[in-house]
Amino acid sequence: SQTIHQWPATLVQPVGSPLSLECTVEGTSNPNLYWYRQAAGRGLQLLFYSVGIGQISSEVPQNLSASRPQDRQFILSSKKLLLSDSGFYLCAWSTTVGQPQHFGDGTRLSIL
Amino acid sequence: RKEVEQDPGPFNVPEGATVAFNCTYSNSASQSFFWYRQDCRKEPKLLMSVYSSGNEDGRFTAQLNRASQYISLLIRDSKLSDSATYLCVVNIAGGTSYGKLTFGQGTILTVHP
């Protein structure tokens, strides 16, 4: 069966520090991968999605970036975090277009 | 108009009650529809897909009305464990929205003893 791993579960970072969140999927090949952010009390906002290695589509302008160095690995990064980057970051995968997405446990990021 | 719109609630119902949530979507090209549930401070989890003919999974029934562009979720015999936020989710295939899910803001349900 397929599983998705996301870490760390919680993270507290100072403003201006870098960020790297990692997500890996097991049990499937060539998944579609997604990064979402959910601000407190708000809905899910799609940040990036990838349909293959090295292929990244960005949904909103921001100081975050994403990379997919391997088929089942998706990384969310920032060189300099802003206070507004606080939130609940979720990685998700799906087999293909139109299929439901399955989420990792999420990373709760607090910026101080 | 929001792409996916839900009544945020909260809905407070006693155990055993029947509760229904509605969701409207703006893009008539939407292809796939889902209901997710999200517990407090947890990730969203797929509850059920929504098919054109309507579908049922135990106490949960989902309906799709393409003409009116709305989706519904009916929960019968509510349990305390049903307390969560229910997210209406729509997928638009094709064009610049290819493969992406659009999430509603969610409807909060609290089931009390």
Short mmCIF file of C-alpha atoms in Angstrom, two decimals:
data_model
loop_
_atom_site.label_atom_id
_atom_site.label_comp_id
_atom_site.label_asym_id
_atom_site.label_seq_id
_atom_site.Cartn_x
_atom_site.Cartn_y
_atom_site.Cartn_z
CA SER A 1 0.00 0.00 0.00
CA GLN A 2 1.03 3.60 -0.52
CA THR A 3 2.28 5.77 2.30
CA ILE A 4 3.39 9.37 2.51
CA HIS A 5 5.90 10.66 5.02
CA GLN A 6 6.40 14.28 5.91
CA TRP A 7 8.79 15.80 8.41
CA PRO A 8 9.32 17.45 10.74
CA ALA A 9 5.94 17.49 12.47
CA THR A 10 6.55 20.86 14.10
CA LEU A 11 9.12 23.55 13.49
CA VAL A 12 9.85 26.89 15.12
CA GLN A 13 12.09 29.18 13.10
CA PRO A 14 13.23 32.79 13.43
CA VAL A 15 12.39 35.35 10.78
CA GLY A 16 15.00 35.38 8.04
CA SER A 17 16.15 31.79 8.57
CA PRO A 18 16.07 29.16 5.80
CA LEU A 19 13.55 26.36 5.53
CA SER A 20 13.56 22.84 4.16
CA LEU A 21 10.58 20.51 4.49
CA GLU A 22 10.73 17.06 3.00
CA CYS A 23 8.07 14.69 1.78
CA THR A 24 8.45 11.16 0.43
CA VAL A 25 5.93 8.74 -0.98
CA GLU A 26 6.27 4.96 -0.93
CA GLY A 27 4.46 2.23 -2.78
CA THR A 28 3.76 4.04 -6.03
CA SER A 29 5.65 5.30 -9.06
CA ASN A 30 5.48 8.70 -10.75
CA PRO A 31 2.90 10.20 -8.43
CA ASN A 32 1.61 13.74 -8.76
CA LEU A 33 2.92 15.63 -5.74
CA TYR A 34 1.57 18.77 -4.07
CA TRP A 35 2.47 21.27 -1.36
CA TYR A 36 -0.33 23.11 0.43
CA ARG A 37 -0.41 25.67 3.20
CA GLN A 38 -3.26 26.17 5.64
CA ALA A 39 -3.18 29.33 7.72
CA ALA A 40 -4.90 29.20 11.10
CA GLY A 41 -8.67 29.01 10.64
CA ARG A 42 -8.35 29.19 6.88
CA GLY A 43 -8.73 26.89 3.90
CA LEU A 44 -6.06 24.99 2.00
CA GLN A 45 -3.95 26.96 -0.44
CA LEU A 46 -2.07 25.08 -3.16
CA LEU A 47 1.53 26.27 -3.32
CA PHE A 48 3.25 23.93 -5.79
CA TYR A 49 2.55 20.79 -7.72
CA SER A 50 4.70 18.40 -9.70
CA VAL A 51 3.82 15.80 -12.31
CA GLY A 52 7.36 14.43 -12.63
CA ILE A 53 11.02 14.72 -11.64
CA GLY A 54 12.24 18.28 -12.06
CA GLN A 55 8.80 19.54 -13.10
CA ILE A 56 7.42 22.14 -10.70
CA SER A 57 4.45 24.44 -11.16
CA SER A 58 4.01 27.37 -8.81
CA GLU A 59 0.54 28.56 -7.90
CA VAL A 60 1.19 31.76 -5.99
CA PRO A 61 4.07 34.23 -5.93
CA GLN A 62 5.95 33.93 -2.68
CA ASN A 63 9.37 33.47 -1.19
CA LEU A 64 9.03 29.69 -1.19
CA SER A 65 10.33 27.23 -3.76
CA ALA A 66 9.90 23.53 -4.39
CA SER A 67 12.05 20.84 -5.91
CA ARG A 68 11.58 17.23 -6.92
CA PRO A 69 15.02 15.64 -7.09
CA GLN A 70 13.68 12.08 -7.17
CA ASP A 71 10.46 10.47 -8.35
CA ARG A 72 8.93 10.17 -4.89
CA GLN A 73 10.60 13.05 -3.09
CA PHE A 74 9.23 16.57 -2.87
CA ILE A 75 10.99 19.37 -1.00
CA LEU A 76 9.69 22.78 0.05
CA SER A 77 12.32 25.45 0.69
CA SER A 78 12.85 29.05 1.54
CA LYS A 79 16.03 31.09 1.76
CA LYS A 80 14.54 33.63 4.17
CA LEU A 81 11.36 33.03 6.12
CA LEU A 82 8.80 35.78 6.73
CA LEU A 83 6.33 36.01 9.59
CA SER A 84 3.56 35.40 7.05
CA ASP A 85 5.03 31.99 6.26
CA SER A 86 3.64 30.58 9.49
CA GLY A 87 1.07 27.87 8.96
CA PHE A 88 0.32 24.22 8.53
CA TYR A 89 2.18 22.79 5.53
CA LEU A 90 0.81 19.69 3.92
CA CYS A 91 2.28 17.44 1.27
CA ALA A 92 -0.06 15.30 -0.81
CA TRP A 93 0.09 12.79 -3.64
CA SER A 94 -2.28 11.42 -6.22
CA THR A 95 -1.96 8.73 -8.86
CA THR A 96 -3.08 10.98 -11.68
CA VAL A 97 -5.33 13.86 -12.64
CA GLY A 98 -8.85 13.62 -11.34
CA GLN A 99 -8.01 11.19 -8.59
CA PRO A 100 -8.24 12.12 -4.92
CA GLN A 101 -5.17 13.36 -3.15
CA HIS A 102 -3.78 11.79 0.00
CA PHE A 103 -2.07 13.92 2.59
CA GLY A 104 0.90 13.54 4.86
CA ASP A 105 0.63 14.36 8.55
CA GLY A 106 1.69 17.95 7.95
CA THR A 107 4.29 20.28 9.41
CA ARG A 108 3.20 23.03 11.76
CA LEU A 109 5.57 25.94 11.16
CA SER A 110 5.80 28.87 13.54
CA ILE A 111 7.92 31.89 12.67
CA LEU A 112 9.15 34.05 15.55
CA ARG B 1 -17.72 34.30 -6.40
CA LYS B 2 -15.54 31.69 -4.72
CA GLU B 3 -14.70 28.60 -6.76
CA VAL B 4 -16.01 26.32 -4.02
CA GLU B 5 -18.37 27.66 -1.40
CA GLN B 6 -19.58 26.02 1.79
CA ASP B 7 -21.61 27.13 4.77
CA PRO B 8 -18.91 27.38 7.47
CA GLY B 9 -21.35 26.45 10.24
CA PRO B 10 -20.77 25.48 12.93
CA PHE B 11 -23.43 22.82 12.98
CA ASN B 12 -24.14 21.59 16.50
CA VAL B 13 -26.25 18.44 16.55
CA PRO B 14 -27.09 15.76 19.14
CA GLU B 15 -25.97 12.19 18.73
CA GLY B 16 -28.27 10.27 16.43
CA ALA B 17 -29.29 13.31 14.41
CA THR B 18 -29.20 13.57 10.65
CA VAL B 19 -27.25 16.49 9.26
CA ALA B 20 -26.72 17.71 5.71
CA PHE B 21 -24.05 19.94 4.22
CA ASN B 22 -24.22 21.66 0.87
CA CYS B 23 -21.47 22.98 -1.33
CA THR B 24 -21.62 24.98 -4.56
CA TYR B 25 -18.95 25.29 -7.21
CA SER B 26 -18.56 27.93 -9.86
CA ASN B 27 -16.79 26.16 -12.72
CA SER B 28 -19.12 24.07 -14.83
CA ALA B 29 -16.09 22.24 -16.28
CA SER B 30 -15.43 20.59 -12.92
CA GLN B 31 -14.91 16.89 -13.35
CA SER B 32 -14.31 15.20 -10.00
CA PHE B 33 -15.82 15.82 -6.61
CA PHE B 34 -14.87 14.67 -3.15
CA TRP B 35 -15.67 15.12 0.50
CA TYR B 36 -12.79 15.18 2.95
CA ARG B 37 -12.88 15.42 6.72
CA GLN B 38 -10.28 17.23 8.76
CA ASP B 39 -9.91 16.77 12.48
CA CYS B 40 -8.53 19.60 14.57
CA ARG B 41 -4.84 20.17 13.83
CA LYS B 42 -4.69 17.12 11.56
CA GLU B 43 -4.39 16.52 7.84
CA PRO B 44 -7.48 16.23 5.62
CA LYS B 45 -8.56 12.67 4.94
CA LEU B 46 -10.66 11.46 2.04
CA LEU B 47 -14.16 10.63 3.22
CA MET B 48 -15.71 9.72 -0.11
CA SER B 49 -15.78 10.51 -3.79
CA VAL B 50 -19.00 11.92 -5.22
CA TYR B 51 -20.45 10.32 -8.32
CA SER B 52 -23.08 11.64 -10.67
CA SER B 53 -25.51 8.90 -9.67
CA GLY B 54 -25.04 9.60 -5.98
CA ASN B 55 -23.31 7.20 -3.66
CA GLU B 56 -23.55 5.89 -0.16
CA ASP B 57 -20.98 4.62 2.30
CA GLY B 58 -22.56 3.41 5.50
CA ARG B 59 -24.12 6.40 7.25
CA PHE B 60 -22.80 8.83 4.64
CA THR B 61 -24.55 9.73 1.40
CA ALA B 62 -23.14 12.07 -1.23
CA GLN B 63 -25.11 13.65 -4.06
CA LEU B 64 -24.06 15.67 -7.09
CA ASN B 65 -26.29 18.02 -9.03
CA ARG B 66 -24.38 19.17 -12.12
CA ALA B 67 -27.19 21.36 -13.43
CA SER B 68 -27.24 23.43 -10.24
CA GLN B 69 -23.54 22.94 -9.55
CA TYR B 70 -23.85 21.74 -6.01
CA ILE B 71 -22.74 18.77 -3.97
CA SER B 72 -24.25 17.53 -0.75
CA LEU B 73 -23.23 15.27 2.09
CA LEU B 74 -25.77 13.64 4.37
CA ILE B 75 -24.74 12.06 7.64
CA ARG B 76 -27.28 9.84 9.35
CA ASP B 77 -27.26 8.69 12.97
CA SER B 78 -24.47 11.11 13.92
CA LYS B 79 -21.75 9.87 16.25
CA LEU B 80 -19.54 11.88 18.55
CA SER B 81 -16.62 10.79 16.37
CA ASP B 82 -18.17 12.56 13.38
CA SER B 83 -17.20 15.91 14.92
CA ALA B 84 -14.76 17.45 12.44
CA THR B 85 -14.52 19.96 9.63
CA TYR B 86 -15.92 18.67 6.33
CA LEU B 87 -14.26 19.93 3.18
CA CYS B 88 -15.92 20.01 -0.20
CA VAL B 89 -13.33 19.45 -2.93
CA VAL B 90 -13.58 19.93 -6.68
CA ASN B 91 -11.19 18.96 -9.46
CA ILE B 92 -11.11 20.75 -12.78
CA ALA B 93 -9.47 18.77 -15.56
CA GLY B 94 -7.90 20.61 -18.45
CA GLY B 95 -6.59 24.08 -19.14
CA THR B 96 -4.52 25.93 -16.59
CA SER B 97 -6.30 24.20 -13.72
CA TYR B 98 -5.18 20.79 -14.90
CA GLY B 99 -5.12 18.22 -12.14
CA LYS B 100 -5.57 20.58 -9.24
CA LEU B 101 -8.05 20.24 -6.42
CA THR B 102 -9.89 23.27 -5.13
CA PHE B 103 -10.90 23.06 -1.49
CA GLY B 104 -13.83 24.76 0.15
CA GLN B 105 -13.29 26.53 3.44
CA GLY B 106 -14.96 23.68 5.30
CA THR B 107 -18.07 23.18 7.41
CA ILE B 108 -17.57 22.60 11.11
CA LEU B 109 -19.66 19.86 12.69
CA THR B 110 -19.93 19.26 16.41
CA VAL B 111 -21.92 16.27 17.62
CA HIS B 112 -22.81 16.45 21.32
CA PRO B 113 -24.12 13.78 23.71
#
